[in-house]
Coordinates of C-alpha atoms and ligand atoms in Angstrom, one line a residue:
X10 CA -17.8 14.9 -5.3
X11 CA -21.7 15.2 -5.5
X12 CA -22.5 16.0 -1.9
X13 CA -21.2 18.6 -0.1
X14 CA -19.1 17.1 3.0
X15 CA -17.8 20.6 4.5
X16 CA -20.2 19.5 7.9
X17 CA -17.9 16.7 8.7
X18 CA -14.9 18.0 7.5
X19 CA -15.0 21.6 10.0
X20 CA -16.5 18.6 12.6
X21 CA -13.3 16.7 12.2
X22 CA -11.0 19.4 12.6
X23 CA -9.9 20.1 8.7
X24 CA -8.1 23.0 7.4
X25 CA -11.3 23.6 4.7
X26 CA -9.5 25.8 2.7
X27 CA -6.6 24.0 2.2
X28 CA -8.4 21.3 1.6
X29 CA -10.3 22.5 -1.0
X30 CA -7.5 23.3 -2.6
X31 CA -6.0 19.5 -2.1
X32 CA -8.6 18.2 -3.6
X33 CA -8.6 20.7 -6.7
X34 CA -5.3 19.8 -7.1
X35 CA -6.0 15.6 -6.5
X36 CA -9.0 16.0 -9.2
X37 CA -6.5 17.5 -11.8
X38 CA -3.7 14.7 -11.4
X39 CA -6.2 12.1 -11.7
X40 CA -7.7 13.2 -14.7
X41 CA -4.8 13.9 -16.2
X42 CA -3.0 10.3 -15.4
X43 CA -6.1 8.4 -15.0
X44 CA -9.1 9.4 -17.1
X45 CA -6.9 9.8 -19.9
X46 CA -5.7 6.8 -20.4
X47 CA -7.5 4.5 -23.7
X48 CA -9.5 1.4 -23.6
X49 CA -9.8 1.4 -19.3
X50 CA -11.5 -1.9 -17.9
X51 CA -15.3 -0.6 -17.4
X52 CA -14.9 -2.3 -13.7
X53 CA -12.2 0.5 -12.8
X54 CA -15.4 2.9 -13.3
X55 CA -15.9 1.8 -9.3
X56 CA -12.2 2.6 -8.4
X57 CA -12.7 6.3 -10.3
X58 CA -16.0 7.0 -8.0
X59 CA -13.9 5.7 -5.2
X60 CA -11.4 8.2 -5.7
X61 CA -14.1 10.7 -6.4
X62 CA -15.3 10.4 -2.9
X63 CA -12.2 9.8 -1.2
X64 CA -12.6 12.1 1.3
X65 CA -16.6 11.9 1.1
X66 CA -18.4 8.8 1.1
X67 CA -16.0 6.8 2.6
X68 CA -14.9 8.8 5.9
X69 CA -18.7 9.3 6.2
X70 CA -19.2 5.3 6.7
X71 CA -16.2 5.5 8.8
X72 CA -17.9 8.4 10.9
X73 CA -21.2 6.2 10.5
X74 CA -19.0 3.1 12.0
X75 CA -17.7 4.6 15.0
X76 CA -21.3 6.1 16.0
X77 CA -21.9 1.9 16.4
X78 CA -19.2 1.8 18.8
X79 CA -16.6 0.1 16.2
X80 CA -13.4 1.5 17.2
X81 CA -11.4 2.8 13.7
X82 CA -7.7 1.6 13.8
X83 CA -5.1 3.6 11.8
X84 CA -2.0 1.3 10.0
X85 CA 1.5 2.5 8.3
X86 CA 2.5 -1.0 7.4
X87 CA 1.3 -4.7 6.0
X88 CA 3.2 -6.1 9.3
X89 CA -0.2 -5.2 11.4
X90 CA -2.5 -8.0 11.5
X91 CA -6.1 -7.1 9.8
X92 CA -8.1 -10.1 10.8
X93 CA -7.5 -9.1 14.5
X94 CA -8.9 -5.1 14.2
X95 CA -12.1 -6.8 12.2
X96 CA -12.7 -9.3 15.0
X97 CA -13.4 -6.6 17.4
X98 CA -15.5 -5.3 14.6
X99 CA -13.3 -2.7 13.6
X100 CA -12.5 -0.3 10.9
X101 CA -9.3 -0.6 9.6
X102 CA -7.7 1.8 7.6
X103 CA -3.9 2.7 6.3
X104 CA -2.8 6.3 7.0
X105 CA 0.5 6.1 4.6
X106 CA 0.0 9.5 2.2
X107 CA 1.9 10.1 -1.0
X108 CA 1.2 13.5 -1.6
X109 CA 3.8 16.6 -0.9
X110 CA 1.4 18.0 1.9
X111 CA 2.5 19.6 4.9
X112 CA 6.4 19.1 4.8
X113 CA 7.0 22.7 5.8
X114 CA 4.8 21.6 8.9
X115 CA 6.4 18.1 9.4
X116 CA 10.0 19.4 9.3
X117 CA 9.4 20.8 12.9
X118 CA 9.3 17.4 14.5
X119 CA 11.6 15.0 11.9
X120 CA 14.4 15.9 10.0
X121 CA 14.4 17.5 6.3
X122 CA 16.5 13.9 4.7
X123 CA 13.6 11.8 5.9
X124 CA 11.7 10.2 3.4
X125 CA 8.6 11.4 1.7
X126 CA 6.2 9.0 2.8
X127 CA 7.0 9.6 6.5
X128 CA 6.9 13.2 5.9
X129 CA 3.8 13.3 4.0
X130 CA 1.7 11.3 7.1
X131 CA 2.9 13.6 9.4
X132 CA 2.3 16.5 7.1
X133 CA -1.4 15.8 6.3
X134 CA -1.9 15.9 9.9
X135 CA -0.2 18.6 10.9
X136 CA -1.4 20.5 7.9
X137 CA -4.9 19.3 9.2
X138 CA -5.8 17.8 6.0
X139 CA -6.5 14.3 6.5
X140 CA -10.0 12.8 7.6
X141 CA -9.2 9.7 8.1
X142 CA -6.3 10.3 10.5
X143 CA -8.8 12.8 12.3
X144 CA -11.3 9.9 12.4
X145 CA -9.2 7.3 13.8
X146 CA -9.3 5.6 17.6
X147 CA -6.0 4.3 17.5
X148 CA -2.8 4.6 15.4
X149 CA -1.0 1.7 15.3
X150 CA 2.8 1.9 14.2
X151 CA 5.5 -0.7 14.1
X152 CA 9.5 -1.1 14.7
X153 CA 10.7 -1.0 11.3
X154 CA 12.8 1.6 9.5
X155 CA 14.4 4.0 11.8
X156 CA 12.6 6.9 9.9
X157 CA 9.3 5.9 11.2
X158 CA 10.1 4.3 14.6
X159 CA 10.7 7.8 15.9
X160 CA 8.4 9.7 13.9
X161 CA 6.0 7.5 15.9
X162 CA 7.4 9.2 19.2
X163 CA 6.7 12.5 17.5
X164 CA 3.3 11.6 16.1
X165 CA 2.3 10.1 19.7
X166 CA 3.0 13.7 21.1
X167 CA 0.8 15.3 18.4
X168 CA -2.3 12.4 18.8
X169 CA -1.6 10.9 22.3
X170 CA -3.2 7.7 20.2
X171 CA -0.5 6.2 18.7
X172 CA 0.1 2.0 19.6
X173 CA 3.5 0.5 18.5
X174 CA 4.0 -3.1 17.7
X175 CA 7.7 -4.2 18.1
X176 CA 8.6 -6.3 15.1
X177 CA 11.9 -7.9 15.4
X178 CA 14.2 -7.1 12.3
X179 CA 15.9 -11.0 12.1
X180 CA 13.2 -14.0 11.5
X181 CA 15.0 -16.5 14.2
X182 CA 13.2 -18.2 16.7
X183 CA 14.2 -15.8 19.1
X184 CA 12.1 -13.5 16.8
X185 CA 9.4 -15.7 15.8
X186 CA 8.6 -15.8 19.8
X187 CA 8.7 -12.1 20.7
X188 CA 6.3 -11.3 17.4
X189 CA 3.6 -13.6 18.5
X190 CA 3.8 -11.9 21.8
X191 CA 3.3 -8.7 19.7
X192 CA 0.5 -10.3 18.0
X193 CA -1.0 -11.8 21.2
X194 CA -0.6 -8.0 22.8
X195 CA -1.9 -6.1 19.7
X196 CA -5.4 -8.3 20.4
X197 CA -5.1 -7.5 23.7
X198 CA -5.0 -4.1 23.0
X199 CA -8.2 -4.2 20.4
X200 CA -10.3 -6.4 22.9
X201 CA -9.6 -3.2 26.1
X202 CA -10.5 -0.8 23.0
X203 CA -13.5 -2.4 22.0
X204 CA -14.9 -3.5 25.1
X205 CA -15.1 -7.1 23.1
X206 CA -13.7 -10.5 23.1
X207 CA -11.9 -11.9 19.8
X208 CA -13.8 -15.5 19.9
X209 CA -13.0 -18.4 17.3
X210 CA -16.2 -17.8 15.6
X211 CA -14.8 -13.6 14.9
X212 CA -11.2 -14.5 14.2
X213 CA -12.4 -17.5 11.9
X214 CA -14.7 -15.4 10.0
X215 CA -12.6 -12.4 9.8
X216 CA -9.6 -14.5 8.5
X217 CA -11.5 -15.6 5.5
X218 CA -12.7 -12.2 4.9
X219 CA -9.1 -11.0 4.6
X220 CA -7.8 -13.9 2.5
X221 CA -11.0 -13.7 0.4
X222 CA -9.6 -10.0 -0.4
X223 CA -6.2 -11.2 -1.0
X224 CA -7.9 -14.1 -3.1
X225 CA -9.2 -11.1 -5.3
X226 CA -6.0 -9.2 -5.2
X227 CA -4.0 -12.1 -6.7
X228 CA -6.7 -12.9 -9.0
X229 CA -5.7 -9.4 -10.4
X230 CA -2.3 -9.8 -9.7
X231 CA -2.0 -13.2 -12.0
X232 CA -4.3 -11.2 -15.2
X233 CA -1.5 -9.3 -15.6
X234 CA 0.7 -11.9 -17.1
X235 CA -1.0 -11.9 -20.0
X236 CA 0.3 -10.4 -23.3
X237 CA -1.3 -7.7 -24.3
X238 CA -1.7 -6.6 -20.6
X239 CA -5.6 -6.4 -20.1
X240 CA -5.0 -3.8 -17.3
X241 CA -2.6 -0.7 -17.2
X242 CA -0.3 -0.9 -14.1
X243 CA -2.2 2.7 -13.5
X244 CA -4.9 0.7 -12.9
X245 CA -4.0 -1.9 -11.1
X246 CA -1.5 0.1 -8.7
X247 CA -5.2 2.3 -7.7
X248 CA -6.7 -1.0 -7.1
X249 CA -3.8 -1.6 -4.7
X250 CA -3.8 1.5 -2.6
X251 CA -7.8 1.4 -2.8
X252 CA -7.7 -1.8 -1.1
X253 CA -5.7 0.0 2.3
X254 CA -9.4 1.6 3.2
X255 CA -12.3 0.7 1.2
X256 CA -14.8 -1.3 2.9
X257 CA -13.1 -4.7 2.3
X258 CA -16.5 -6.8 1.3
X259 CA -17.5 -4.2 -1.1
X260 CA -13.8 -4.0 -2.4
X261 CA -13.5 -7.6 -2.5
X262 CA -16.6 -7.8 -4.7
X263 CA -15.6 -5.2 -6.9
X264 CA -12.1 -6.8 -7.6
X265 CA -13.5 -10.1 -8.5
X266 CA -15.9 -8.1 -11.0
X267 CA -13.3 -6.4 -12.6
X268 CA -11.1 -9.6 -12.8
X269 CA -14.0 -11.4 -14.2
X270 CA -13.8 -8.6 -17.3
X271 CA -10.3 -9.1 -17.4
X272 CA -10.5 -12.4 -18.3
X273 CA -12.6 -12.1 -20.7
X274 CA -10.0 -9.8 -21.9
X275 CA -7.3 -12.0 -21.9
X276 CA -9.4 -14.6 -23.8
X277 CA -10.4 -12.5 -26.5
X278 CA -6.8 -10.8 -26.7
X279 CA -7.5 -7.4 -25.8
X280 CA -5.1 -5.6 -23.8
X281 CA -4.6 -1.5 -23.2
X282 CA -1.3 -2.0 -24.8
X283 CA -0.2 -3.4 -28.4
X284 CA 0.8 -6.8 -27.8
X285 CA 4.6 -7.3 -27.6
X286 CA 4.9 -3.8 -25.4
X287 CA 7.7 -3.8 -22.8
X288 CA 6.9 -5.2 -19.6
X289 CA 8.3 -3.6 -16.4
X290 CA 8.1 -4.9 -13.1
X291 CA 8.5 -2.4 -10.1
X292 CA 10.3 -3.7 -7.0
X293 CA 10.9 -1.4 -4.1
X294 CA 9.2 1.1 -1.4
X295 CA 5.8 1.0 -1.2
X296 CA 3.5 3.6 -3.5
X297 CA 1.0 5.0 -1.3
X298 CA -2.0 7.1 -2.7
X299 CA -1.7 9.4 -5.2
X300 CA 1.8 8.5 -5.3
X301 CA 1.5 7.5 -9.3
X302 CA 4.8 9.0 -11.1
X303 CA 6.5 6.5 -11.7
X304 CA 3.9 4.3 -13.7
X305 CA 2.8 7.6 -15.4
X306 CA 6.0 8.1 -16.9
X307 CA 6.7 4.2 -18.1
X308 CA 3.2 3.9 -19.4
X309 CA 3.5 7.2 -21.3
X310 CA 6.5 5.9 -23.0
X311 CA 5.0 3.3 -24.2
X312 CA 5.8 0.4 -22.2
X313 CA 3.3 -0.8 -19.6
X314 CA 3.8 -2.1 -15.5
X315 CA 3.1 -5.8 -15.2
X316 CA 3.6 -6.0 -11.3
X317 CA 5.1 -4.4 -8.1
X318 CA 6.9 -6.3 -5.7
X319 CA 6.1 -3.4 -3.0
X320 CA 3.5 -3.7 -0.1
X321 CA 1.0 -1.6 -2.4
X322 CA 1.5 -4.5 -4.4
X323 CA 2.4 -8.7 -4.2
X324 CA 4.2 -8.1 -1.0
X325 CA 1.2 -7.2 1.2
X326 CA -1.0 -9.6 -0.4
X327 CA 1.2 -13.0 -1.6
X328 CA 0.3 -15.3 1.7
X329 CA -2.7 -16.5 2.6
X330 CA -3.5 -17.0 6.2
X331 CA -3.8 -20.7 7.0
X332 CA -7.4 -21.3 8.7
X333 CA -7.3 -24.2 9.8
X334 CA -7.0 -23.3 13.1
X335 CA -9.6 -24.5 15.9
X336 CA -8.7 -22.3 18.9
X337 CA -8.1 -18.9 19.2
X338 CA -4.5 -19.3 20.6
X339 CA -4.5 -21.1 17.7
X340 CA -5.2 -18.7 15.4
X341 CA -2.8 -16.4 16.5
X342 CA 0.2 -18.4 16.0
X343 CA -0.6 -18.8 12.5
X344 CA -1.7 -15.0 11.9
X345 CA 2.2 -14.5 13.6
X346 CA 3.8 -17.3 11.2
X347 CA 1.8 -15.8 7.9
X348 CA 2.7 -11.8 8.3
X349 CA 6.6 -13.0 9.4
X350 CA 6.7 -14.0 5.6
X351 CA 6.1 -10.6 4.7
X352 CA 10.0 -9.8 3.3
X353 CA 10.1 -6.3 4.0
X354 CA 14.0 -4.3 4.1
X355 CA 14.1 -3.5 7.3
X356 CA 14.7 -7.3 7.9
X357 CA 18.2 -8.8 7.9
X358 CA 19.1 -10.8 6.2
X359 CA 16.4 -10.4 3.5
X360 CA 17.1 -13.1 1.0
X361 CA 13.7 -13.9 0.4
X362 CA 12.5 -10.3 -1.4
X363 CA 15.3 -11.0 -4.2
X364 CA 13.8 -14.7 -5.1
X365 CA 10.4 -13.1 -5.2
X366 CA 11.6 -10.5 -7.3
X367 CA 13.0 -12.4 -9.9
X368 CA 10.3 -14.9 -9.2
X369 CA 7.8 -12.4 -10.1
X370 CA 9.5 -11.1 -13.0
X371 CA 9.6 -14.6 -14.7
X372 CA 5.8 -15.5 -13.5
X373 CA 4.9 -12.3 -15.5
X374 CA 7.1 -11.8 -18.1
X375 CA 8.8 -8.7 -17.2
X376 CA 11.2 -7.7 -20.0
X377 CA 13.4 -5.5 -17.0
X378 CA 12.8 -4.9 -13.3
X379 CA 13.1 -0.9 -12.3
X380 CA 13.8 -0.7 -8.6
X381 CA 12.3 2.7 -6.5
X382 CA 13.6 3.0 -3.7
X383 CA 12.0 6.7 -1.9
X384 CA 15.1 9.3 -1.2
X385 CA 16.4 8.4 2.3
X386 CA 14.5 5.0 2.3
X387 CA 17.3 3.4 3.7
X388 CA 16.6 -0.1 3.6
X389 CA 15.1 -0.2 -0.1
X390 CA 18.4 1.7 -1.4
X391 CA 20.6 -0.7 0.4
X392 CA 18.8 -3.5 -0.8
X393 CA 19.0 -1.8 -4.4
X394 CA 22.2 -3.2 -4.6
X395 CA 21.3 -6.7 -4.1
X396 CA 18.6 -6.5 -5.8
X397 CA 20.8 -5.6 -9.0
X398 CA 22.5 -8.6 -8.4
X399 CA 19.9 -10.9 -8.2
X400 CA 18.4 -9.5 -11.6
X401 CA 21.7 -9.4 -13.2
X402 CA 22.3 -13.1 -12.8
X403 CA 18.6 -13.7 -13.6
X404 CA 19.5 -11.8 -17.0
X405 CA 17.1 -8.8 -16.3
X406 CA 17.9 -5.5 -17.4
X407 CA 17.9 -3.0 -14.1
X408 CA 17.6 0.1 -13.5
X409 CA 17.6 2.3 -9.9
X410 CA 16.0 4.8 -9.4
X411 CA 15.7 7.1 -6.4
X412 CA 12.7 9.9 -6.1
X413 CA 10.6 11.9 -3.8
X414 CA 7.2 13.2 -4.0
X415 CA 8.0 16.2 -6.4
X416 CA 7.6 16.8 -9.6
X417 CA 10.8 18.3 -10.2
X418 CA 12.4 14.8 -11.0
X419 CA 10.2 14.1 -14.0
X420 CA 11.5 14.8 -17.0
X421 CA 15.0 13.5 -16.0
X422 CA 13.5 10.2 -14.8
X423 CA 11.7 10.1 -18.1
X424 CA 15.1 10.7 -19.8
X425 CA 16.7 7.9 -17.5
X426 CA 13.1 5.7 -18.3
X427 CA 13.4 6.0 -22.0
X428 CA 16.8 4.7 -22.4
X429 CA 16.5 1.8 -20.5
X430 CA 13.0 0.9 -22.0
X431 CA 15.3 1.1 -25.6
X432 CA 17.5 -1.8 -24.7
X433 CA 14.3 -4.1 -23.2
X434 CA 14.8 -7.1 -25.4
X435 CA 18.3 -6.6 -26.1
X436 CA 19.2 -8.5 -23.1
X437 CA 21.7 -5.6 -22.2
X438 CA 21.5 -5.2 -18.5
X439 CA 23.2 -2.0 -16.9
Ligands
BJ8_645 S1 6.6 -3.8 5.4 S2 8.1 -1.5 3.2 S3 4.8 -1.0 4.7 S4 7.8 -0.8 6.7 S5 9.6 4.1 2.4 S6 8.8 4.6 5.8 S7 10.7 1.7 4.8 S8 12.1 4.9 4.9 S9 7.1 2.0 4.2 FE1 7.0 -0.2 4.7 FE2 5.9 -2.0 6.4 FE3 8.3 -2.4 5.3 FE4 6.1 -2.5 3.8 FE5 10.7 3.6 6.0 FE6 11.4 3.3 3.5 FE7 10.0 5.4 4.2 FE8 8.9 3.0 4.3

C-alpha cells in the first residue's frame, strides 16, 4: 500500500497493530497464491492493486461517500437486493470474511462448531480489524442458516446497527408474498435512512447498473469454457469476491476489459493451462475473501477450476433482473421474483441448485464436480449428499470435501485432491 492510511484506520476504531500484522500476513498469501502464478491475464493487474489497497483506497471512497450523506449498507448474503441500497444512493458493500481472525474473540458470543465464515465476520469485528464493518450505517442480515440468524442477535448487541430481512426458506406463494413484503420493507428502511425517495427514474437506473455488472460477471463466467482455460479459477474466484465491494461502475468496466483480453485468448488458443488439463467445477458454500485454499491446491496439482456454483460465483450473478418495469411497485415485484431464484441450501426443497450444478458442469466442460461445504455449514453438507446423486447420474466423478479456514487441512486435502484428479477422464465416480 503506497499511502499511509493509519489516520483513518485509529479514526475508525482499528486495532493498528493487529492490523498491521493482518495485512503482513494477507500480502504474503497473495503473493504466494497469486503473483506466482504464470502467464496471468494483464487485466487482473487492476484486481492485484485492488487487493493492494483493500483496506486503503477503497474504505477511503467509502469514508469519502458517507461525508456526501450516502448512507453505507453492510450485506452477508446475495438474497439482499442491491438495486434498492443504490437507489438511495448508497454504498453497498458485503462484510462476509474468510480469514481465521478473531475466533478466540467470536467464541464469546456463538458457539466453537459454528462455521468459519460466521465466525470470521464476527471475529474481525470484535478483533477490531475490519474497516469496512467500522464504516458501515447499517448491517443488513437475512433468515437463512440457523448459524447466522442468531449470530445476527449477537452482532446487533455489539453494533446496535444490524437490519434483518426474513427470507422464507420454501418458494410457495405463501413465500413469494411475505418476501416482497420484505423487499417492500427493506426500501422502506433505505428511504427513512437516507432521507430519500426510491423514484422509477433511481430504481430504473440502478437496476441496469446491477445487471450491467452481472452482464460482465457472466461474460467472465462463459470464457471459462474454453479449452485451454484463458483464466486460472485463482483469478476469476478474486474477480468474484472483488465484485462484493468495489465501486461497481469501475468494476464493471474493468471486468468487461479483462474479458475483452480473454477473448482474444480464447481465439488465439492461449490458456494458463496446457490444453486438455482437468477441469473442476466447485459447487458449495460460498468463498469469501481471502478464502483461496481450495483452488490453490487443485491448480497446484495441475488441474485448473472452470466455475463455482457458490454465491462468490454463478449463484449470485446467473439472473438478470427484468426491467421492464414502469412503476416503482412495479419494480419491486420483479427485484422479489429475480433474487427468489437465487437456490441457496437453506431452502427446502432445493431442486433447482442440483440442475444448475450439473448444468454448469456440462456448459463448461467440467471433467468432476468437488463439492465444499464449510465445517458445520449445515445446509451445504446436507445438500452434499444430493448433490452426489445428481452428479453420479450425470456421470461426474465427485468428491466432498469439508474444511475450515485453517491451514492445518492442507496437505491431507491435497492427498484427497490428487487422487481424485487421477481418475478425471476415467469416468470412475466415487
Ligand atoms: S444465499 S449460501 S450468501 S446464506 S457457509 S453462513 S450457509 S453455515 S453463506 Fe450464504 Fe446467502 Fe445462502 Fe449464499 Fe450459513 Fe453455511 Fe456458514 Fe453460509
Amino acid at each position: 500500500m503506497a499511502k499511509d492510511y493509519r489516520a483513518m484506520w485509529e479514526k475508525l476504531g482499528i486495532n493498528l497493530q493487529a492490523h498491521d500484522g493482518l495485512l503482513s500476513v494477507l500480502s504474503d498469501a497473495y503473493k504466494g497464491m497469486y503473483l506466482a502464478q504464470s502467464n496471468r491475464p494483464k487485466g487482473m493487474g487492476y484486481f492485484d492493486f485492488v487487493i493492494s489497497e483493500v483496506h486503503g483506497l477503497r474504505i477511503e471512497e467509502i469514508v469519502a461517500a458517507k461525508e456526501q450523506g450516502r448512507p453505507v449498507i453492510g450485506t452477508f448474503c446475495v438474497y439482499v437486493p442491491e438495486e434498492l441500497v443504490l437507489a438511495v444512493d448508497g454504498v453497498c458493500i458485503g462484510l462476509c470474511a474468510g480469514a481465521e481472525v478473531g475466533f478466540d474473540e467470536a467464541e464469546k458470543y456463538i458457539p466453537r462448531n459454528t462455521c468459519a465464515l460466521i465466525k470470521a465476520f464476527m471475529g474481525f469485528k470484535l478483533a477490531g480489524l475490519c474497516p469496512y464493518v467500522q464504516t458501515t450505517d447499517l448491517i443488513v442480515g437475512e433468515t437463512t442458516c440457523d448459524g447466522k440468524k442468531k449470530a445476527y442477535e449477537a452482532l446487533e448487541d455489539i453494533t446496535g446497527k444490524v437490519y434483518v430481512m426474513e427470507l422464507p426458506h420454501m418458494k410457495s406463494p405463501e413465500g413469494r408474498v411475505l418476501w416482497e413484503s420484505e423487499v417492500r420493507r427493506f426500501a422502506g428502511k433505505l428511504e427513512e435512512l437516507s432521507g430519500k425517495k426510491i423514484t422509477l427514474e433511481k430504481l430504473a437506473s440502478a437496476s441496469e447498473l446491477v445487471n450491467s455488472k452481472r452482464k460482465a460477471l457472466l461474460r467472465l463466467a462463459a470464457l471459462r469454457a474454453a479449452d485451454p482455460a484463458p483464466i486460472s479459477g485463482l483469478d476469476a474466484l478474486l474477480v468474484n469476491q472483488v465484485s462484493f465491494y468495489d465501486d461497481p461502475v469501475r468494476f464493471t468496466q474493468s471486468v468487461n476489459a479483462l474479458c475483452d483480453e480473454l477473448e482474444d485468448r480464447v481465439r488465439r488458443g492461449e490458456g494458463v493451462a496446457a490444453k486438455g488439463a482437468k477441469r473442476v467445477l466447485i459447487s458449495g458454500s460460498p468463498m469469501a475473501i481471502p478464502n483461496w485454499k481450495l483452488h490453490a491446491i487443485i491448480e497446484g496439482s495441475g488441474a485448473v477450476v472452470v466455475g463455482e456454483e457458490s454465491c462468490v460465483g454463478e449463484r449470485g450473478f446467473r439472473e438478470l433482473l427484468d426491467t421492464g418495469f414502469a412503476t416503482v411497485q412495479e419494480g419491486m415485484k420483479k427485484i422479489a421474483d429475480r433474487y427468489l431464484t437465487v437456490d441457496c441450501a437453506c431452502f427446502t426443497p432445493n431442486t433447482e441448485r442440483m440442475d444448475n450444478m450439473t448444468g454448469m458442469a456440462d456448459r463448461l466442460k467440467a471433467d468432476g464436480i468437488i463439492h465444499y461445504a464449510l465445517q458445520f455449514c449445515t445446509p451445504y453438507m446436507m445438500e452434499a449428499f444430493k448433490a452426489k446423486k445428481a452428479a453420479d447420474a450425470h456421470g461426474k466423478p465427485f468428491l466432498r470435501i469439508e474444511s475450515d479456514y485453517s491451514m492445518e487441512d492442507f496437505g491431507q486435502l491435497k492427498t484427497r485432491i490428487e487422487a481424485f484428479l487421477e481418475i478425471l477422464g476415467n469416468g470412475t465416480a466415487r
